[in-house]
Coordinates of C-alpha atoms in Angstrom, one line a residue:
M1 CA -6.9 -9.1 -33.6
A2 CA -3.2 -10.2 -32.7
L3 CA -0.5 -7.7 -32.5
L4 CA 3.1 -8.5 -33.6
Q5 CA 5.8 -8.1 -31.0
I6 CA 8.8 -6.4 -32.5
S7 CA 12.3 -6.4 -30.9
E8 CA 15.7 -5.0 -31.7
P9 CA 17.8 -7.3 -33.8
G10 CA 19.4 -10.0 -31.6
L11 CA 17.4 -9.2 -28.5
S12 CA 14.2 -11.2 -29.1
T13 CA 13.7 -14.5 -27.3
L14 CA 13.2 -17.3 -29.7
P15 CA 10.0 -19.5 -28.9
H16 CA 12.1 -22.4 -27.8
Q17 CA 14.4 -20.3 -25.6
H18 CA 14.0 -19.5 -21.9
R19 CA 16.3 -17.0 -20.3
L20 CA 17.6 -18.2 -17.0
A21 CA 16.8 -15.8 -14.3
V22 CA 16.5 -16.3 -10.7
G23 CA 15.2 -14.6 -7.4
I24 CA 17.7 -14.5 -4.5
D25 CA 16.7 -13.9 -0.9
L26 CA 20.0 -13.0 0.7
G27 CA 19.0 -13.4 4.3
T28 CA 20.5 -12.7 7.5
T29 CA 20.2 -16.3 8.9
N30 CA 19.5 -18.3 5.6
S31 CA 19.6 -17.5 2.0
L32 CA 17.6 -19.2 -0.9
V33 CA 17.4 -19.1 -4.7
A34 CA 14.3 -19.5 -6.7
T35 CA 13.2 -19.6 -10.3
V36 CA 10.0 -20.0 -12.4
R37 CA 9.4 -23.4 -14.0
N38 CA 6.4 -24.0 -16.2
G39 CA 4.8 -20.7 -14.9
I40 CA 5.2 -21.7 -11.3
S41 CA 8.0 -20.3 -9.0
V42 CA 10.0 -22.9 -7.1
V43 CA 12.9 -22.8 -4.6
L44 CA 15.9 -24.7 -6.0
N45 CA 17.6 -27.5 -3.9
D46 CA 21.2 -28.2 -3.6
E47 CA 22.6 -31.6 -4.4
Q48 CA 21.5 -33.0 -1.1
G49 CA 18.0 -31.7 -1.5
R50 CA 18.2 -28.8 1.0
L51 CA 16.5 -25.5 0.3
L52 CA 18.0 -23.3 2.8
L53 CA 21.7 -22.1 2.6
P54 CA 22.9 -21.0 6.1
S55 CA 24.3 -17.4 5.6
V56 CA 27.5 -18.4 7.3
V57 CA 31.0 -18.1 5.9
R58 CA 34.2 -19.5 7.4
Y59 CA 37.7 -18.5 6.3
L60 CA 40.6 -21.0 6.7
E61 CA 44.2 -20.3 7.0
D62 CA 45.1 -22.0 3.6
G63 CA 42.9 -19.3 1.9
S64 CA 39.9 -21.7 1.4
V65 CA 36.4 -20.8 2.2
Q66 CA 33.5 -22.8 3.6
V67 CA 30.0 -21.6 3.1
G68 CA 26.6 -22.9 4.4
E69 CA 26.2 -26.1 6.5
S70 CA 30.0 -26.9 6.7
A71 CA 30.7 -23.3 8.1
Q72 CA 27.8 -23.4 10.4
A73 CA 29.0 -26.7 11.9
A74 CA 32.4 -25.1 12.7
Q75 CA 31.0 -21.8 14.1
N76 CA 31.6 -22.9 17.7
L77 CA 35.1 -24.3 17.0
D78 CA 36.3 -21.3 15.0
P79 CA 34.1 -18.4 16.0
S80 CA 36.5 -15.4 15.1
N81 CA 36.8 -16.6 11.4
T82 CA 33.3 -17.8 11.0
I83 CA 31.0 -14.9 10.0
V84 CA 27.4 -15.2 10.9
S85 CA 24.7 -12.5 10.2
A86 CA 27.0 -10.5 7.9
K87 CA 24.0 -8.7 6.5
R88 CA 23.8 -6.7 9.7
F89 CA 27.2 -5.2 9.0
M90 CA 26.4 -4.2 5.3
G91 CA 27.1 -0.5 4.6
R92 CA 27.8 0.3 8.3
G93 CA 30.7 1.8 10.2
L94 CA 31.9 0.5 13.5
K95 CA 30.2 3.2 15.4
D96 CA 26.9 2.0 13.9
I97 CA 27.2 -1.5 15.2
G98 CA 27.2 -0.4 18.9
D99 CA 28.7 -2.5 21.7
V100 CA 31.0 -5.2 20.3
S101 CA 32.6 -6.2 23.6
G102 CA 30.9 -9.6 23.5
S103 CA 31.4 -10.3 19.9
P104 CA 33.6 -13.0 18.7
Y105 CA 34.8 -10.9 15.7
R106 CA 37.9 -8.9 15.4
F107 CA 36.4 -5.7 13.9
V108 CA 38.6 -3.4 11.9
D109 CA 37.4 0.3 11.7
I110 CA 38.2 1.9 8.2
P111 CA 39.1 5.5 8.6
S112 CA 37.8 8.4 6.5
T113 CA 38.9 8.4 2.9
G114 CA 39.0 12.2 2.5
S115 CA 38.3 15.5 4.2
G116 CA 34.7 15.7 5.4
Q117 CA 34.0 12.1 4.4
A118 CA 32.3 9.6 6.7
P119 CA 34.3 6.4 7.8
G120 CA 34.3 3.4 5.6
M121 CA 32.4 0.2 6.1
V122 CA 33.4 -1.9 9.0
Q123 CA 35.7 -5.0 8.2
L124 CA 36.5 -8.1 10.0
R125 CA 40.0 -9.6 10.6
T126 CA 40.3 -13.4 9.7
V127 CA 43.2 -15.9 9.3
A128 CA 42.7 -15.2 5.6
G129 CA 43.2 -11.5 5.9
V130 CA 40.6 -8.6 6.5
K131 CA 37.3 -9.2 4.9
S132 CA 34.5 -6.8 4.3
P133 CA 30.7 -7.6 4.7
V134 CA 30.5 -7.2 1.0
E135 CA 33.1 -10.0 0.4
V136 CA 31.3 -12.3 2.9
S137 CA 27.9 -11.7 1.2
A138 CA 29.6 -12.4 -2.2
E139 CA 30.7 -15.8 -1.1
I140 CA 27.0 -16.6 -0.1
L141 CA 25.9 -15.4 -3.5
K142 CA 28.4 -17.4 -5.3
Q143 CA 27.0 -20.5 -3.7
L144 CA 23.5 -19.6 -4.7
R145 CA 24.7 -18.8 -8.3
A146 CA 26.4 -22.3 -8.6
R147 CA 23.3 -23.9 -7.2
A148 CA 21.1 -22.3 -9.7
E149 CA 23.3 -22.8 -12.7
A150 CA 23.8 -26.5 -11.8
S151 CA 20.0 -26.9 -11.4
L152 CA 19.0 -25.0 -14.5
G153 CA 21.8 -26.3 -16.6
G154 CA 23.1 -22.9 -18.0
E155 CA 24.4 -19.6 -17.4
L156 CA 22.1 -17.0 -15.5
V157 CA 21.0 -14.0 -17.4
G158 CA 20.6 -12.2 -14.0
A159 CA 18.9 -12.2 -10.7
V160 CA 16.5 -10.1 -8.7
I161 CA 18.0 -9.8 -5.1
T162 CA 15.8 -8.8 -2.3
V163 CA 16.7 -6.3 0.4
P164 CA 14.8 -5.0 3.6
A165 CA 12.6 -2.2 2.7
Y166 CA 14.5 0.1 5.2
F167 CA 17.9 -0.6 3.5
D168 CA 19.4 2.8 2.9
D169 CA 21.4 3.8 -0.2
A170 CA 24.6 2.6 1.1
Q171 CA 23.2 -0.8 2.2
R172 CA 21.6 -1.3 -1.3
Q173 CA 24.8 -0.3 -3.1
A174 CA 26.8 -2.8 -0.8
T175 CA 24.4 -5.5 -1.9
K176 CA 24.9 -4.7 -5.6
D177 CA 28.7 -4.7 -5.2
A178 CA 28.5 -8.2 -3.5
A179 CA 26.5 -9.6 -6.4
R180 CA 29.0 -8.0 -8.8
L181 CA 31.9 -9.8 -7.0
A182 CA 29.9 -13.0 -7.2
G183 CA 29.5 -12.6 -11.0
I184 CA 25.7 -11.9 -10.9
N185 CA 24.0 -9.4 -13.1
V186 CA 21.4 -7.7 -10.8
L187 CA 18.3 -7.2 -12.8
R188 CA 16.7 -5.4 -9.8
L189 CA 16.9 -4.9 -6.1
L190 CA 13.4 -5.7 -4.7
N191 CA 12.1 -4.8 -1.2
E192 CA 11.5 -8.1 0.7
P193 CA 7.9 -7.3 1.7
T194 CA 7.0 -6.4 -1.8
A195 CA 8.5 -9.7 -3.0
A196 CA 6.3 -11.5 -0.5
A197 CA 3.3 -9.6 -1.8
I198 CA 4.0 -10.5 -5.3
A199 CA 4.1 -14.3 -4.3
Y200 CA 0.8 -14.0 -2.4
G201 CA -0.9 -11.9 -4.9
L202 CA -0.1 -14.0 -7.9
D203 CA -0.5 -17.4 -6.2
N204 CA -3.6 -16.5 -4.5
A205 CA -5.2 -13.9 -6.9
S206 CA -5.7 -11.7 -3.9
E207 CA -7.2 -8.2 -4.1
G208 CA -7.4 -5.4 -1.5
V209 CA -5.2 -3.8 1.1
Y210 CA -2.6 -6.2 2.7
A211 CA 0.0 -5.7 5.4
V212 CA 3.3 -7.6 4.9
Y213 CA 5.0 -8.2 8.4
D214 CA 8.5 -9.2 7.7
L215 CA 10.7 -10.2 10.8
G216 CA 13.8 -11.9 9.6
G217 CA 17.2 -12.7 11.3
G218 CA 18.4 -9.1 11.4
T219 CA 15.8 -6.7 10.3
F220 CA 12.1 -5.8 10.6
D221 CA 10.0 -4.3 7.8
I222 CA 6.3 -3.5 7.5
S223 CA 4.7 -2.6 4.2
I224 CA 1.1 -1.6 3.4
L225 CA 0.2 -2.6 -0.1
R226 CA -3.0 -2.3 -2.3
L227 CA -3.3 -5.2 -4.8
S228 CA -6.0 -4.5 -7.5
R229 CA -6.2 -6.3 -10.9
G230 CA -2.5 -6.9 -11.2
V231 CA -1.3 -3.6 -9.8
F232 CA 1.0 -4.0 -6.7
E233 CA 1.1 -0.5 -5.1
V234 CA 3.1 0.0 -2.0
L235 CA 1.3 2.6 0.0
A236 CA 3.7 2.9 2.9
A237 CA 6.7 1.3 4.3
N238 CA 8.3 1.4 7.8
G239 CA 10.3 -0.8 10.1
D240 CA 13.4 -1.2 12.2
S241 CA 16.8 -2.0 10.6
A242 CA 18.2 -3.2 13.9
L243 CA 15.7 -5.6 15.1
G244 CA 15.4 -9.4 14.1
G245 CA 15.6 -12.9 15.3
D246 CA 19.3 -12.4 16.3
D247 CA 17.9 -10.0 19.1
F248 CA 15.7 -12.7 20.5
D249 CA 18.7 -15.1 20.5
H250 CA 20.7 -12.5 22.4
R251 CA 18.0 -12.1 25.2
I252 CA 18.3 -15.9 25.9
Y253 CA 22.1 -15.5 25.9
C254 CA 21.9 -12.7 28.3
W255 CA 19.5 -14.8 30.6
L256 CA 22.0 -17.6 30.6
L257 CA 24.8 -15.4 31.7
A258 CA 22.6 -14.0 34.6
Q259 CA 21.3 -17.4 35.6
N260 CA 24.7 -18.8 35.9
E261 CA 26.5 -15.6 37.1
L262 CA 29.1 -15.9 34.3
P263 CA 31.8 -13.4 33.8
P264 CA 32.6 -12.1 30.2
L265 CA 33.1 -14.9 28.0
N266 CA 35.8 -15.7 25.5
P267 CA 34.7 -15.7 21.7
H268 CA 34.4 -19.6 21.7
D269 CA 32.0 -19.7 24.6
T270 CA 30.1 -16.7 23.4
R271 CA 29.4 -18.4 20.0
L272 CA 28.5 -21.7 21.7
L273 CA 26.0 -20.0 24.0
L274 CA 24.5 -18.0 21.0
T275 CA 24.1 -21.1 19.1
R276 CA 22.4 -22.9 22.0
A277 CA 20.1 -19.9 22.4
R278 CA 19.0 -20.0 18.8
A279 CA 18.2 -23.7 19.1
A280 CA 16.1 -23.0 22.3
K281 CA 14.2 -20.3 20.6
E282 CA 13.4 -22.6 17.7
E283 CA 12.4 -25.4 20.2
L284 CA 10.1 -23.1 22.0
T285 CA 8.2 -22.4 19.0
E286 CA 6.8 -25.9 19.1
H287 CA 7.1 -26.8 22.8
A288 CA 6.3 -25.4 26.2
E289 CA 9.8 -25.8 27.6
T290 CA 13.4 -26.7 26.6
R291 CA 16.5 -27.5 28.4
I292 CA 19.7 -25.7 27.5
T293 CA 23.0 -27.4 28.2
A294 CA 26.6 -26.6 27.4
V295 CA 30.2 -27.1 28.8
L296 CA 32.3 -23.9 28.5
S297 CA 36.1 -23.9 27.8
G298 CA 36.7 -23.2 31.6
G299 CA 34.7 -26.2 32.7
E300 CA 31.6 -24.5 33.8
I301 CA 28.5 -26.6 33.1
I302 CA 25.4 -24.8 31.7
D303 CA 22.1 -26.7 32.5
N304 CA 19.0 -24.5 32.5
L305 CA 15.4 -25.1 31.8
L306 CA 13.7 -22.3 29.9
T307 CA 9.9 -22.1 29.6
Q308 CA 7.9 -20.6 26.9
Q309 CA 6.3 -18.2 29.4
V310 CA 9.7 -16.9 30.6
F311 CA 10.9 -16.6 27.0
H312 CA 7.9 -14.5 26.1
E313 CA 8.2 -12.3 29.0
M314 CA 12.0 -11.5 28.4
T315 CA 11.2 -10.7 24.7
R316 CA 7.9 -8.8 25.3
N317 CA 9.6 -5.4 24.6
L318 CA 11.1 -6.8 21.3
V319 CA 7.7 -7.8 20.1
S320 CA 6.2 -4.4 21.1
R321 CA 9.0 -2.6 19.1
T322 CA 7.5 -4.1 15.9
L323 CA 4.1 -2.5 16.7
Q324 CA 5.1 1.1 16.6
P325 CA 6.2 0.9 12.9
L326 CA 2.9 -0.8 12.2
R327 CA 1.0 2.3 13.6
R328 CA 3.2 4.7 11.6
A329 CA 2.8 2.8 8.4
L330 CA -1.0 2.7 8.7
R331 CA -1.0 6.5 9.4
D332 CA 1.2 7.2 6.4
A333 CA -1.1 5.1 4.2
Q334 CA -4.2 6.9 5.7
L335 CA -5.7 3.6 6.7
T336 CA -7.3 2.0 9.7
V337 CA -6.7 -1.4 11.0
E338 CA -10.2 -2.4 9.9
E339 CA -9.4 -1.6 6.2
V340 CA -6.6 -4.2 6.1
K341 CA -8.0 -7.4 4.4
G342 CA -5.0 -9.6 5.2
V343 CA -1.7 -9.8 7.0
V344 CA 1.2 -11.7 5.4
M345 CA 3.9 -13.1 7.6
V346 CA 7.4 -13.3 6.4
G347 CA 10.6 -14.3 7.8
G348 CA 11.6 -17.4 10.1
A349 CA 11.2 -15.3 13.2
T350 CA 7.5 -15.0 12.6
R351 CA 7.1 -18.5 13.6
M352 CA 7.4 -17.5 17.3
P353 CA 4.0 -17.8 19.0
Q354 CA 4.3 -14.5 20.8
V355 CA 4.9 -12.7 17.5
Q356 CA 1.9 -14.4 15.8
R357 CA -0.3 -13.5 18.7
A358 CA 0.8 -9.8 18.9
V359 CA 0.1 -9.5 15.1
A360 CA -3.2 -11.2 15.4
E361 CA -4.4 -9.0 18.3
F362 CA -3.1 -5.7 16.5
F363 CA -5.0 -6.4 13.2
G364 CA -7.9 -8.4 14.9
Q365 CA -7.5 -11.2 12.5
T366 CA -5.4 -14.4 12.0
P367 CA -2.3 -13.7 9.9
L368 CA -1.8 -15.5 6.5
T369 CA 0.7 -18.4 6.8
N370 CA -0.3 -20.6 3.8
L371 CA 3.0 -19.9 2.2
D372 CA 6.3 -20.9 3.9
P373 CA 7.6 -17.5 5.5
D374 CA 11.1 -18.7 4.7
K375 CA 10.4 -19.2 1.0
V376 CA 7.9 -16.6 0.1
V377 CA 10.5 -13.7 -0.5
A378 CA 12.4 -15.7 -2.9
L379 CA 9.4 -17.1 -4.7
G380 CA 8.3 -13.4 -5.2
A381 CA 11.7 -12.3 -6.4
A382 CA 11.7 -15.3 -9.0
I383 CA 8.5 -14.0 -10.5
Q384 CA 9.8 -10.6 -10.8
A385 CA 13.1 -11.9 -12.4
N386 CA 11.1 -14.0 -14.9
V387 CA 9.4 -10.9 -16.1
L388 CA 12.5 -8.8 -16.2
A389 CA 14.4 -11.5 -18.2
G390 CA 11.7 -11.3 -20.9
N391 CA 10.2 -14.7 -20.4
R392 CA 6.7 -13.4 -19.9
S393 CA 5.0 -10.1 -20.3
G394 CA 4.6 -7.9 -17.3
D395 CA 1.7 -6.1 -18.9
D396 CA -0.8 -8.1 -16.9
W397 CA 0.7 -6.8 -13.6
L398 CA 2.5 -3.7 -12.4
L399 CA 4.8 -3.2 -9.4
L400 CA 4.9 0.2 -7.7
D401 CA 7.4 0.2 -4.8
V402 CA 8.2 3.2 -2.6
L403 CA 11.0 5.1 -1.0
P404 CA 11.1 4.7 2.8
L405 CA 12.7 8.1 3.8
S406 CA 12.5 11.6 2.3
L407 CA 15.3 13.1 0.4
G408 CA 16.1 16.8 0.5
I409 CA 18.5 19.6 0.1
E410 CA 20.1 22.2 2.5
I411 CA 18.9 25.7 1.9
M412 CA 19.8 28.9 3.8
G413 CA 19.6 28.9 7.5
G414 CA 20.4 25.2 7.8
L415 CA 16.9 24.2 6.7
T416 CA 15.9 21.1 4.8
E417 CA 13.8 21.4 1.7
K418 CA 12.3 18.0 0.9
I419 CA 12.4 17.2 -2.8
V420 CA 11.3 13.6 -2.7
P421 CA 9.0 12.9 0.2
R422 CA 8.9 9.5 1.8
N423 CA 6.6 6.8 0.4
S424 CA 7.1 8.3 -3.1
T425 CA 6.6 5.6 -5.8
I426 CA 9.9 4.5 -7.4
P427 CA 11.5 4.9 -9.8
T428 CA 11.0 8.6 -9.7
A429 CA 12.5 12.0 -10.7
R430 CA 11.7 15.3 -9.0
A431 CA 13.1 18.7 -9.8
Q432 CA 13.0 22.1 -8.1
E433 CA 14.4 25.5 -8.8
F434 CA 16.6 27.4 -6.4
T435 CA 18.4 30.8 -6.7
T436 CA 21.5 32.6 -5.4
Y437 CA 21.7 34.3 -2.1
K438 CA 24.2 37.0 -2.7
D439 CA 24.9 39.5 -5.5
G440 CA 27.5 38.2 -8.0
Q441 CA 27.4 34.7 -6.7
T442 CA 29.1 32.2 -9.3
A443 CA 28.9 28.9 -7.4
M444 CA 26.5 27.0 -5.4
S445 CA 27.1 24.1 -2.9
V446 CA 24.5 21.4 -3.1
H447 CA 24.0 19.3 0.2
V448 CA 22.0 16.2 -0.2
V449 CA 20.2 15.0 2.9
Q450 CA 17.9 12.2 4.0
G451 CA 15.4 12.3 6.8
E452 CA 12.1 13.8 8.0
R453 CA 13.3 16.7 10.2
E454 CA 13.1 20.4 9.4
L455 CA 16.8 21.2 10.3
V456 CA 19.7 19.6 8.3
A457 CA 21.4 19.0 11.7
D458 CA 18.7 16.5 12.6
C459 CA 18.9 14.6 9.1
R460 CA 21.5 12.3 7.6
S461 CA 24.0 13.8 5.2
L462 CA 24.4 11.8 2.0
A463 CA 26.7 13.7 -0.3
R464 CA 27.9 17.2 -1.3
F465 CA 28.9 18.7 -4.6
E466 CA 29.4 22.1 -6.2
L467 CA 27.9 23.8 -9.2
R468 CA 30.3 26.4 -10.7
G469 CA 30.1 28.8 -13.6
I470 CA 26.8 30.6 -12.5
P471 CA 26.8 34.0 -14.4
P472 CA 27.1 36.8 -11.9
M473 CA 23.7 38.4 -11.2
V474 CA 21.9 40.2 -8.5
A475 CA 20.8 37.9 -5.7
G476 CA 17.7 35.9 -6.6
A477 CA 18.1 36.3 -10.4
A478 CA 19.7 33.1 -11.2
R479 CA 17.7 29.9 -11.9
I480 CA 19.4 26.7 -10.8
R481 CA 17.3 23.5 -11.3
V482 CA 18.2 20.7 -9.0
T483 CA 17.0 17.2 -10.0
Y484 CA 16.8 14.1 -7.9
Q485 CA 16.4 10.7 -9.6
V486 CA 15.7 7.5 -7.7
D487 CA 15.9 4.3 -9.8
A488 CA 14.0 1.2 -9.2
D489 CA 16.6 -0.2 -6.7
G490 CA 16.2 2.8 -4.6
L491 CA 19.5 4.3 -5.5
L492 CA 19.9 8.2 -5.8
S493 CA 21.7 10.5 -8.3
V494 CA 21.5 14.3 -8.1
S495 CA 22.2 17.0 -10.7
A496 CA 22.2 20.7 -10.6
R497 CA 21.9 22.9 -13.8
E498 CA 22.1 26.7 -14.2
M499 CA 19.3 27.4 -16.7
S500 CA 20.8 30.4 -18.7
R501 CA 24.2 29.0 -19.6
G502 CA 23.4 25.3 -19.2
V503 CA 26.5 24.6 -16.8
E504 CA 25.7 21.4 -14.9
A505 CA 27.0 19.3 -12.1
H506 CA 26.1 15.8 -11.2
I507 CA 26.7 13.2 -8.5
T508 CA 25.6 9.6 -8.0
V509 CA 25.2 9.2 -4.3
K510 CA 27.3 6.4 -3.0
P511 CA 28.0 7.1 0.7
S512 CA 30.7 4.9 2.4
Y513 CA 28.2 3.4 4.7
G514 CA 24.5 3.8 5.6
L515 CA 22.3 5.0 8.5
S516 CA 23.1 3.8 11.9
D517 CA 20.9 1.1 13.6
E518 CA 19.0 3.8 15.6
E519 CA 18.9 6.5 13.1
V520 CA 16.5 4.8 10.5
T521 CA 13.7 4.4 13.0
R522 CA 14.5 7.5 14.9
M523 CA 14.1 9.7 11.8
L524 CA 10.3 8.9 11.4
A525 CA 9.7 8.7 15.2
E526 CA 11.2 12.2 15.9
S527 CA 9.6 13.8 12.8
N528 CA 6.3 13.2 14.6
A529 CA 7.4 13.7 18.3
H530 CA 9.2 16.9 17.3
A531 CA 6.8 18.2 14.7
A532 CA 5.9 21.3 16.6
D533 CA 9.5 22.1 17.7
D534 CA 10.7 21.6 14.1
M535 CA 8.0 24.0 12.7
R536 CA 9.0 26.7 15.3
A537 CA 12.8 26.1 14.4
R538 CA 12.0 26.5 10.9
A539 CA 10.0 29.7 11.4
L540 CA 12.8 31.1 13.4
R541 CA 15.5 30.3 10.7
E542 CA 13.3 31.6 8.0
Q543 CA 12.9 34.8 9.8
Q544 CA 16.5 35.0 10.6
V545 CA 17.4 34.7 7.0
E546 CA 14.9 37.4 6.0
A547 CA 16.3 39.7 8.6
R548 CA 19.9 39.2 7.4
Q549 CA 18.8 40.1 3.9
L550 CA 16.9 43.1 5.1
L551 CA 20.0 44.5 7.1
E552 CA 22.2 43.9 4.0
A553 CA 19.8 45.7 1.7
V554 CA 19.4 48.6 4.1
Q555 CA 23.1 48.9 4.5
N556 CA 23.7 48.9 0.7
A557 CA 21.0 51.7 0.3
L558 CA 22.5 53.8 3.0
D559 CA 26.0 53.5 1.5
E560 CA 24.6 54.6 -1.9
D561 CA 22.0 57.3 -1.1
G562 CA 22.0 57.8 2.7
T563 CA 24.0 61.0 2.7
A564 CA 22.0 62.7 -0.2
L565 CA 18.5 61.6 0.8
L566 CA 18.4 61.4 4.6
A567 CA 18.6 64.0 7.3
P568 CA 21.1 63.1 10.0
D569 CA 18.4 62.3 12.6
E570 CA 16.6 60.0 10.0
R571 CA 19.8 58.2 9.3
A572 CA 20.5 57.9 13.1
A573 CA 17.0 56.4 13.5
I574 CA 17.5 53.8 10.8
Q575 CA 20.8 52.9 12.1
D576 CA 19.3 52.4 15.7
G577 CA 16.7 50.2 14.1
M578 CA 19.4 48.2 12.4
A579 CA 21.3 47.9 15.7
A580 CA 18.2 46.7 17.5
L581 CA 17.6 44.0 14.8
G582 CA 21.1 42.9 14.9
A583 CA 21.0 42.5 18.7
V584 CA 18.1 40.2 18.8
L585 CA 18.9 38.4 15.6
P586 CA 21.3 35.7 17.0
G587 CA 18.8 34.7 19.6
S588 CA 15.7 32.5 19.7
D589 CA 13.1 35.0 20.4
L590 CA 10.9 34.8 17.2
P591 CA 8.4 37.5 18.2
A592 CA 11.2 40.0 19.1
I593 CA 12.9 39.4 15.7
K594 CA 9.7 40.0 13.9
R595 CA 9.0 43.3 15.9
A596 CA 12.4 44.5 15.0
V597 CA 12.0 43.7 11.4
S598 CA 8.7 45.4 11.3
K599 CA 10.1 48.4 13.0
L600 CA 13.1 48.6 10.6
N601 CA 10.7 48.4 7.7
E602 CA 8.5 51.3 9.1
L603 CA 11.8 53.4 9.5
T604 CA 12.9 52.8 5.9
V605 CA 9.5 53.5 4.1
A606 CA 10.2 57.2 3.4
F607 CA 13.8 56.5 2.5
A608 CA 12.7 53.7 0.0
Q609 CA 10.1 56.1 -1.6
R610 CA 12.8 58.8 -1.9
R611 CA 15.1 56.5 -3.6
M612 CA 12.4 55.4 -6.0
D613 CA 11.5 58.9 -6.9
N614 CA 15.1 59.8 -7.4
N615 CA 15.7 56.8 -9.7
V616 CA 12.6 57.7 -11.7
A617 CA 13.8 61.4 -12.0
R618 CA 17.2 60.3 -13.1
A619 CA 15.8 57.9 -15.7
L620 CA 13.5 60.6 -17.1
G621 CA 16.0 63.5 -16.8
G622 CA 16.3 65.5 -20.1
K623 CA 13.6 63.5 -22.0
K624 CA 10.5 64.9 -23.7
L625 CA 7.0 63.4 -23.3
S626 CA 7.1 62.4 -26.9
D627 CA 10.2 60.4 -26.3
L628 CA 8.3 58.2 -23.9
E629 CA 5.3 57.6 -26.1
M630 CA 5.0 54.1 -27.5

C-alpha cells in the first residue's frame, strides 16, 4: 500500500524540481564543495577542472581579494597579507595561539568587550585593514558558493559545512558566522569524521564498528561509530585541536633553521621556508629522499637533503600524539581494538607513510583508503545536504552525532555538576532541578561550564546569567529547573525557570572565542589523570558546604532558643564545638572536618529534641483532644 506524502502549502518539491544543496569541507589547507547528482555524490570542479581550492586568501592594497591558487602563488612574495591556515585561528584569542614570534602575520589582540568577559577573537592586520579569521573564511566560502552555483546553474538552498569534531561552541559559531557573511544558508554543521563515515557507509554498504582517523592540515579527530542498517551512531569522539599537517611542516622548517644555523627570519623568508617544507613533506610521501633549496632575502643559500628516515624520526612524537586520543575514544566507547571492523583515513596528512604505519600497527589491520582522503568529507556532507534539502528521504538512514566535552553548572563550593555528559547524542535537551542556599534568597546566578573535572576552576567558563524574581522561601524550598539544549550543530542554549511563579531567564551561549589549543585535549586527559584527586577535592568541598550549613543552623537556633532551653554549661559546650568546627573548616583535612561535624551534631542532639518538644507544646497549647481528631 502506498502512502501519500503531505507537505505544507508551498513547501513541497515538485517532481521535476531538485533543490540545490551542497556539502562544503572548509579545510585548513584545502577546501572543497560537493553535491549529489543522479543519486551519487561528486566533488565540483572549477572552470579549470581543479577540485581543491587552496584555503589561502590575499588582501591587496586596492581593496581587492585573491583566493585560492592565485593567493597561494603570492604567499612567498607577500606573506603578511596572504593568510594561510586561517581555520586554526577561528574562535581563538591571541593567548590561545601561543608563540607568534616566527609568524609572518601582524596579529591584533582584541580586548575584552565588558566586565568579566573573555578577550575577543584574534584579528590580522593587512594592507586592506584589520581582518578577522571569520572574514578570511568567508572569502573562501564565497568562492566555493560561486563555483557551486556556476556548476549547478542556480541559487543554493543551503549547505552542510563540516567542522572538526573537537571544535567547541565558539569555533562552531565562528564557522556559521563566516557562512552568513558568504551568503550561505547553513543547513547543518557536521563533524568531519561523521561526514566521512556517511560517505563510506553509503558508498560501501558497510556495517559494524568503524574508527575514523582524521588528520587534516590543522586539527586531528578520532571518532568511533557503529553503522547498522542505515543508522550512523557516533559512540565516542576525541582528538587534538592543535595538531595537523602544519605541525609536520613546522618540524621541517625548524630542522632547516638548525641545519643552516640561521638567525630569526623575516616574514618573507619564514613563509618561503614553510612553503618549501610543505613541498618536501609531500615529496617524501612517495620518495625516500628530497632536496630542499631556497635563496633567502639576505643571500643565504639553503640546500639540504632530507631523507624519509630523518623526517619520520623528527615527527615521531607528533604521530604518537594521535594515538593517545585513540585509546581514550575506545575506552569511552567501551570497545577493544579487536572489535573495530575497519579504520577510515581522512585528511591529506594521512597520506604520510609513518602515519599509515602507526595506525595499522595500533589497530592490527590495514586502514581503508579506497576513497580519496581529501574528498571523502565533502562527499559525506553532500549526502547529508541532499537529505536536509528534501531531495530524498532520510528515513532509510539516521545520523546520531555526539558532544565531545561535558557541559555543566557551578554549584555551591565551586563544584561542577555535569548536566550533559560528553559523548551524549545530539541534538539533546537535559534538565535538572536545583534549589536556594539561603533563606529568603530571591536570585540565583547560573554559571555554565565545559569540561570533565570536578572543580569549576579546572573547567572552561562558557557563560553566566542571573535568574531573578524567586519568591523568598526557606533555604531548599525553591525549585529551579535548569535546562541545557544542544542543537544538531553542537551549539548550546541554557534556561533557568522557577517552578512556582514561572519566572525564567535564558541565554544562548556565544563566547567570544573558544578553548585554547591545549585545553581541549587537556580536559579529557586530566579528568583521568586527576580522577582520584578530583573525587577527594569534591568530597572536601561537599563536607565544607555541609559544615557551613550546620554552623548557620546551630547559630540561628542558639539565637532563638539558646537562653530559654540551655544551661550555661550546655551552651558553652555547643559554642566550643562550633569554634572547633570553624577552626578546621578552611583547611583540607577532610577527616578532621568530619569529626568536628559529628561532634557538633552530638552536642546539639538534646538541644534539638527540646526545641522540637517546645514547638509541639506551643502548637498544642490550649487545645482539647477533640480538636485534634480528624
